[in-house]
Coordinates of C-alpha atoms in Angstrom, one line a residue:
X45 CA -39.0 26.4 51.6
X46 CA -35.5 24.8 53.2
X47 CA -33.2 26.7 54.5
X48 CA -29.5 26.2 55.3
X49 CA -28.1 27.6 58.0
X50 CA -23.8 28.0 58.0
X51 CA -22.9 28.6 61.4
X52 CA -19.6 29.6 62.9
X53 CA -17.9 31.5 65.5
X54 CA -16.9 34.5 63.2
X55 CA -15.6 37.2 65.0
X56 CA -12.7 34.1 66.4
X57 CA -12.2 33.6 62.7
X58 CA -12.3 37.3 61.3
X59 CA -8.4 38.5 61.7
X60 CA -5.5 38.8 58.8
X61 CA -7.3 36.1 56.8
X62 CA -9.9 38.4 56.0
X63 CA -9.6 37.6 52.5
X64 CA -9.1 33.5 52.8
X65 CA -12.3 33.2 54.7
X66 CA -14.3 35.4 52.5
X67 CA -13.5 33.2 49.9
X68 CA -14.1 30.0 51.7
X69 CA -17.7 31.6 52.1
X70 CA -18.0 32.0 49.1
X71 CA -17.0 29.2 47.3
X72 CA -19.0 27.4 49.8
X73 CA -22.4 29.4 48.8
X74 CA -21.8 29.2 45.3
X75 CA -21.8 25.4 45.7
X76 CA -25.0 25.2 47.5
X77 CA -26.4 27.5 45.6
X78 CA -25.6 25.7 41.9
X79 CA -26.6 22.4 43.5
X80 CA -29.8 23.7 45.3
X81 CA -31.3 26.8 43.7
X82 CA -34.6 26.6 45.7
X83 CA -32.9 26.7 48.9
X84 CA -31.9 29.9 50.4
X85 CA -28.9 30.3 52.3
X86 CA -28.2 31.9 55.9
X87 CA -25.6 32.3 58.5
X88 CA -25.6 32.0 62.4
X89 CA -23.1 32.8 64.9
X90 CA -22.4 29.6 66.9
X91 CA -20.2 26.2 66.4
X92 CA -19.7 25.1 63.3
X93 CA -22.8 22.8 61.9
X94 CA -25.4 22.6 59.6
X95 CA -29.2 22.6 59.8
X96 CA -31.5 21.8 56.5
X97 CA -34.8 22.0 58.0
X98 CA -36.6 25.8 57.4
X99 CA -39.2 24.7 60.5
X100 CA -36.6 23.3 62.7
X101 CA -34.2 26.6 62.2
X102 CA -33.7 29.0 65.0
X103 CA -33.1 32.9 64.2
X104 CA -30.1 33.9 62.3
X105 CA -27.6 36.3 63.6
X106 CA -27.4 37.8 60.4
X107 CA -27.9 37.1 56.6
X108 CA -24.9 36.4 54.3
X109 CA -23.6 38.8 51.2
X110 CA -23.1 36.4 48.6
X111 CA -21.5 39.0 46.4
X112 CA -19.2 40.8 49.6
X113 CA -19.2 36.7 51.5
X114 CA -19.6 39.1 54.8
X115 CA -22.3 38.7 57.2
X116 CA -24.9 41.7 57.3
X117 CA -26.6 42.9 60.5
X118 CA -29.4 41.2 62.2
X119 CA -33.2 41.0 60.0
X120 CA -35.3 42.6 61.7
X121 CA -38.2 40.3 63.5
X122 CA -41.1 40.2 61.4
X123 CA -44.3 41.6 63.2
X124 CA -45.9 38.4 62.8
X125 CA -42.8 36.3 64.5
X126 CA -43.2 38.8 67.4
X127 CA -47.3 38.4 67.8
X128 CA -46.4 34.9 67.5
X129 CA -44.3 34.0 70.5
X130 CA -44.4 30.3 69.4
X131 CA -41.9 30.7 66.5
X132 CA -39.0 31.4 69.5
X133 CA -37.5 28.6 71.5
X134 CA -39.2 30.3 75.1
X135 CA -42.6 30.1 73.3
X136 CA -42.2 26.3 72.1
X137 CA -41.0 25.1 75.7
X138 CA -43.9 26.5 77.0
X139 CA -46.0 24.9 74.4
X140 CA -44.8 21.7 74.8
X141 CA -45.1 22.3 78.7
X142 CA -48.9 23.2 78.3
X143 CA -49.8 19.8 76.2
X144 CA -49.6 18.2 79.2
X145 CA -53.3 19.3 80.2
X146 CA -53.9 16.3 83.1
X147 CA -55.8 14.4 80.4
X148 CA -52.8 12.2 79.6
X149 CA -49.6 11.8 81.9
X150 CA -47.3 10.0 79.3
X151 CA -47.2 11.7 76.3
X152 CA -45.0 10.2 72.9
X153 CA -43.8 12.6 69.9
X154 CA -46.6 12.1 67.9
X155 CA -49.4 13.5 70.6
X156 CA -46.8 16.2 71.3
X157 CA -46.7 17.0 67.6
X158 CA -50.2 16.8 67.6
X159 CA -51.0 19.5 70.3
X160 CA -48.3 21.7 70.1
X161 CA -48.0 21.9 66.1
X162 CA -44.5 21.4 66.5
X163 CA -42.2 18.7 64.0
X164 CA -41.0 16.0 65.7
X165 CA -37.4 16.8 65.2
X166 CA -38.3 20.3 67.0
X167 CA -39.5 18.2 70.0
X168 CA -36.9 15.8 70.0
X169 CA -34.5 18.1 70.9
X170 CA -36.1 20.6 73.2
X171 CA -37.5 17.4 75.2
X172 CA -34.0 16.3 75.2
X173 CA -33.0 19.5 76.7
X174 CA -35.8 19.7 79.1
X175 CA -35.0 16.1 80.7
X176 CA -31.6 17.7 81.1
X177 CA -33.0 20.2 83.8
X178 CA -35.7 17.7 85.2
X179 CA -38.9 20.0 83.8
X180 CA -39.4 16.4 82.0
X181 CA -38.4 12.8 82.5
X182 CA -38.6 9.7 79.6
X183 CA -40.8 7.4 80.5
X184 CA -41.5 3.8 78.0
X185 CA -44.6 5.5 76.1
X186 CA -42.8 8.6 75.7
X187 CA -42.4 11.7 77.9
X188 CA -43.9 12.8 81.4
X189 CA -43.7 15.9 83.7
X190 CA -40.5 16.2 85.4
X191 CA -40.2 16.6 89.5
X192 CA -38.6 20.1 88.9
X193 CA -41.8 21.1 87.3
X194 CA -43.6 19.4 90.7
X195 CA -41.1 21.8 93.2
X196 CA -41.5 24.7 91.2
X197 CA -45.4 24.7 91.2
X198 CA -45.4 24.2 95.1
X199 CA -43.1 26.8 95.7
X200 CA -45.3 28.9 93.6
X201 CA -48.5 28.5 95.2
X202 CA -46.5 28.2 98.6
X203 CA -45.5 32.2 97.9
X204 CA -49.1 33.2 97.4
X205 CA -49.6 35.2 99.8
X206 CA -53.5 34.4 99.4
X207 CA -52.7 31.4 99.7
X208 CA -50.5 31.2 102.7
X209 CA -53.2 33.1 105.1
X210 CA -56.5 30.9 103.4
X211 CA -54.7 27.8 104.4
X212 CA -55.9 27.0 107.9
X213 CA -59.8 28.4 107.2
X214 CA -60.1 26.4 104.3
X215 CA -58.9 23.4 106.5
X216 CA -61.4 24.8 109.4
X217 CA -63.9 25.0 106.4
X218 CA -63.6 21.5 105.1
X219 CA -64.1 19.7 109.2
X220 CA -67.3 22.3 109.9
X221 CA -69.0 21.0 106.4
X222 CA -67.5 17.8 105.6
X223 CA -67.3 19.1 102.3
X224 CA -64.6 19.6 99.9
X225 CA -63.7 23.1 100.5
X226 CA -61.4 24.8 97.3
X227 CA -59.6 28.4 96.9
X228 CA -59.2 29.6 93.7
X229 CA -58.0 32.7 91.3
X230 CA -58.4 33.9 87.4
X231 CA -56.0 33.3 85.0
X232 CA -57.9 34.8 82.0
X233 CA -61.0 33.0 81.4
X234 CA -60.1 30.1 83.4
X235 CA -60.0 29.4 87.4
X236 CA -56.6 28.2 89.0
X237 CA -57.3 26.0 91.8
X238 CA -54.4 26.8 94.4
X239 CA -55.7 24.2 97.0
X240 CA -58.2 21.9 98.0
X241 CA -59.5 20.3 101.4
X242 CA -61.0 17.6 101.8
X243 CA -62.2 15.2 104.7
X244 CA -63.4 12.1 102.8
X245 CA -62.7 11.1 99.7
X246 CA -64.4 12.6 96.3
X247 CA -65.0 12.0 92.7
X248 CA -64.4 15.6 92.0
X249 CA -61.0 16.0 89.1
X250 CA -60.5 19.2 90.1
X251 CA -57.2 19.4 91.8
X252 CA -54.7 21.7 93.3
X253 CA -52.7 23.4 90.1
X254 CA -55.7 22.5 87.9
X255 CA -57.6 24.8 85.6
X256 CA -61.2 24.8 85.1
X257 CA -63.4 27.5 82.8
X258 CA -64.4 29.9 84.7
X259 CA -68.0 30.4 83.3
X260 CA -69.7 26.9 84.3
X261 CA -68.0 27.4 87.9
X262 CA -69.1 29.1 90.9
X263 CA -65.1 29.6 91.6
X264 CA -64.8 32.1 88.1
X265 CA -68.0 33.4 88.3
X266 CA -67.2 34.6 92.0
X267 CA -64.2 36.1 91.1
X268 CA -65.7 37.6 87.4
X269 CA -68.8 39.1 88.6
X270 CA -66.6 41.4 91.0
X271 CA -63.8 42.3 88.5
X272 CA -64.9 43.8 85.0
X273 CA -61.7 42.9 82.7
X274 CA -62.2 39.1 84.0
X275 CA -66.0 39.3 83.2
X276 CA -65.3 40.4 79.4
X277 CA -62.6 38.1 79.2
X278 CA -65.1 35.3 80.1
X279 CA -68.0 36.7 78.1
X280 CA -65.7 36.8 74.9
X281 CA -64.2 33.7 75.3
X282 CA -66.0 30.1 74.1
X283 CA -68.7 29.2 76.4
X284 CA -69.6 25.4 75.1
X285 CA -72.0 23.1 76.8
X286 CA -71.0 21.0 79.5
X287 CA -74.1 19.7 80.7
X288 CA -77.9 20.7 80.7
X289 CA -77.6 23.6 83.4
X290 CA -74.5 25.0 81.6
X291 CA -74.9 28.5 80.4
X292 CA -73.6 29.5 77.1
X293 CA -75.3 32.7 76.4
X294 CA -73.0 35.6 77.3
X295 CA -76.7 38.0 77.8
X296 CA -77.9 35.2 80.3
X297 CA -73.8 34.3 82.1
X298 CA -74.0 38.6 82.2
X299 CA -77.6 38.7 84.3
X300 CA -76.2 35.5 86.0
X301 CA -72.9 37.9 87.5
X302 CA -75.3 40.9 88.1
X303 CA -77.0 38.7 90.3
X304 CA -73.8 37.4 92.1
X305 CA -72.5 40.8 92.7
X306 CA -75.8 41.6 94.9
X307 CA -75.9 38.5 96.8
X308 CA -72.0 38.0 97.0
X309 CA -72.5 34.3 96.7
X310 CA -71.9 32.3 93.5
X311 CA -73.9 28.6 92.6
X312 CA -72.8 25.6 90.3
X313 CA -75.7 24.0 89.7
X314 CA -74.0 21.1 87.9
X315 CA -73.3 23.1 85.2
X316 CA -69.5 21.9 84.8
X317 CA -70.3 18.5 85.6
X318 CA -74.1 16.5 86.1
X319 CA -73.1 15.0 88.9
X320 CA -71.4 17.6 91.3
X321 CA -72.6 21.5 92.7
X322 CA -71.0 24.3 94.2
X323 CA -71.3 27.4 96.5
X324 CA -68.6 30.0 96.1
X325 CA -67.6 33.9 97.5
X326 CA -65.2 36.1 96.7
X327 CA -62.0 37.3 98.4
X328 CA -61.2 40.6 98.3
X329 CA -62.6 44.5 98.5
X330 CA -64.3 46.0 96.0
X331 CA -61.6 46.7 93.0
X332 CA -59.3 44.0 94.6
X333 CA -61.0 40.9 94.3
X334 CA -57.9 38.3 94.8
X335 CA -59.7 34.6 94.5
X336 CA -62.8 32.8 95.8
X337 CA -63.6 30.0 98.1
X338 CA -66.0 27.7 97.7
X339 CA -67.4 24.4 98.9
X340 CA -68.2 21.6 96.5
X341 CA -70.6 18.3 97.0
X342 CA -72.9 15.8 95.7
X343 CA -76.0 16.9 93.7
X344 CA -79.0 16.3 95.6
X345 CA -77.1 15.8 98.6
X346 CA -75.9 19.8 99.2
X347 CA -76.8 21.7 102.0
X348 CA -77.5 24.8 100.3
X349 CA -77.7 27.3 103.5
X350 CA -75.0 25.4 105.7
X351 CA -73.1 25.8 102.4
X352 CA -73.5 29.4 101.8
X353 CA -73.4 30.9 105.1
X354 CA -70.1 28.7 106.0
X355 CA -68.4 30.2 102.5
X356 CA -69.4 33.8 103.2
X357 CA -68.2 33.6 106.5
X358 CA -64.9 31.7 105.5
X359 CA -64.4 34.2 102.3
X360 CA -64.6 37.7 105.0
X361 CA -62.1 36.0 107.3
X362 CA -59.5 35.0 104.5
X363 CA -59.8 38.9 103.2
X364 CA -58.8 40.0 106.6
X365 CA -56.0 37.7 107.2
X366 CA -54.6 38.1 103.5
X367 CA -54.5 41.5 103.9
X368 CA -52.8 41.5 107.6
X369 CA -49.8 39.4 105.8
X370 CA -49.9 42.1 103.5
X371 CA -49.4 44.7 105.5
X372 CA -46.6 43.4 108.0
X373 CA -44.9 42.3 104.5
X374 CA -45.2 38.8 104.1
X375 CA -44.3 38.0 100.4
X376 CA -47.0 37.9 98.0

């Protein structure tokens, strides 16, 4: 159903002419109202303008007394608005933000509609807004990441503390193997790469920012099988095939972490994709496991003890040296 919003700065208007503007109201929502019965009518405290689009609205300030013409206090949100963070502005930037996935750098209005949901009037403006502040730039097929959204990534994972002491080992790592050496964290079922090193180049997509699932990758299933929340946040979540080694069972992914929390050591055997494997290790003490590293090659061509022993060895070091910054107070 439409909606009308009438929005105006009221308390500037609101003084001796009480009266005059109650009936202005008034007269104005009778009209609407004789004209457009179906529609229901609102108010907003803002500049004066009018919005006719029920989707496209943003909260009301208050509903309007068509018998009194006064403005009544705020609704209260409904308990499905607040489960549903995507109904407020906050929660459609970041949708809009989190359709670019890395599969497609330009995107138009229509793909934007299309993963976020949203009208295309909705995105319209917000992406107009968000070129304003650089967290998105126009491009000829449509929109693309802006390079505020680049410097604000970087200067997130440059903070990470985890991140700041693994640097020079995983660089040390990478030149001992000659493998692509990666450290990662959780983010719910999926693994955050916050760097890779590498010493030739590689076919591998992952790259630094980039999520993968954490259950086809020795990366999550490092950092799962020592931390129980992440492990039944994986085992809950969709486990679809990837390839012929991928496990979708959560009994057998379950037996698979029991197995990794004896050895310590966690193997991709192309299960994310045919054509690549990985050795991983996790980072951390037991009840504070804070990422993995791992080392990532060619099927057929890894060097499966090099490999392992060289993570191990590389994960124990980083543990020691992220908690050192911890403790003369670098910032985490």
């Amino acid at each position: 159903m439409d909606v009308i919003l009438l929005t105006r700065n009221y308390s500037a208007l609101i003084s001796d002419n009480t009266r005059v503007l109650k009936a202005i109201l008034q007269r104005t929502v009778d009209t609407v109202h004789n004209k457009c019965p179906q529609w229901k009518v609102a108010a907003m405290s803002s500049d004066l303008k009018l919005v006719t689009s029920g989707t496209e609205a943003e909260p009301a300030e208050g509903l309007l007394n068509r018998s009194a013409g006064l403005i009544t206090s705020r609704p209260t949100p409904r308990a499905s608005d607040r489960r549903n963070p995507e109904r407020t502005v906050l929660g459609r930037i970041a949708s809009i933000m989190e359709a670019f996935d890395g599969s497609q750098q330009v995107l138009g209005l229509g793909d934007l509609s299309e993963r976020t949901g949203l009208p295309k009037s909705t995105l319209h403006r917000l992406a107009d807004q968000l070129c304003q502040v650089r967290w998105m730039t126009r491009d000829a097929g449509g929109y693309r990441l802006g390079m505020r959204m680049f410097e604000l990534g970087n200067l997130a994972i440059e903070e990470n503390t985890l991140h700041e002491a693994a640097l020079p080992h995983l660089q040390a790592l990478a030149v001992k193997t000659g493998m692509s050496a990666h450290l990662g964290i959780l983010d719910g079922a999926e693994v955050i790469h916050l760097d890779k090193v590498t010493t030739e180049p590689t076919r591998l997509a992952a790259r630094r920012g980039s999520r993968l699932p954490a259950y086809c990758t020795a990366l999550g299933k490092a950092i799962a099988a020592f931390d129980d929340d992440a492990m039944r946040t994986i085992l809950s979540s969709a486990m679809p095939r990837r390839t012929a080694n991928t496990i979708t069972e959560p009994f057998t992914l379950r037996a698979e972490l029991s197995k990794i929390r004896a050895t310590g050591v966690a193997f991709d055997r192309s299960e994310m994709n045919d054509d690549i494997v990985c050795v991983a290790a996790p980072i951390g003490q037991p009840g504070d496991t804070l990422g993995a590293v791992s080392l990532t090659g060619v099927a057929g061509r890894m060097r499966w003890n090099l490999a392992t022993d060289a993570v191990l060895t590389t994960a124990s070091i980083i543990s020691n040296a992220t908690y050192r910054h911890r403790k003369v107070g670098v910032r985490l």
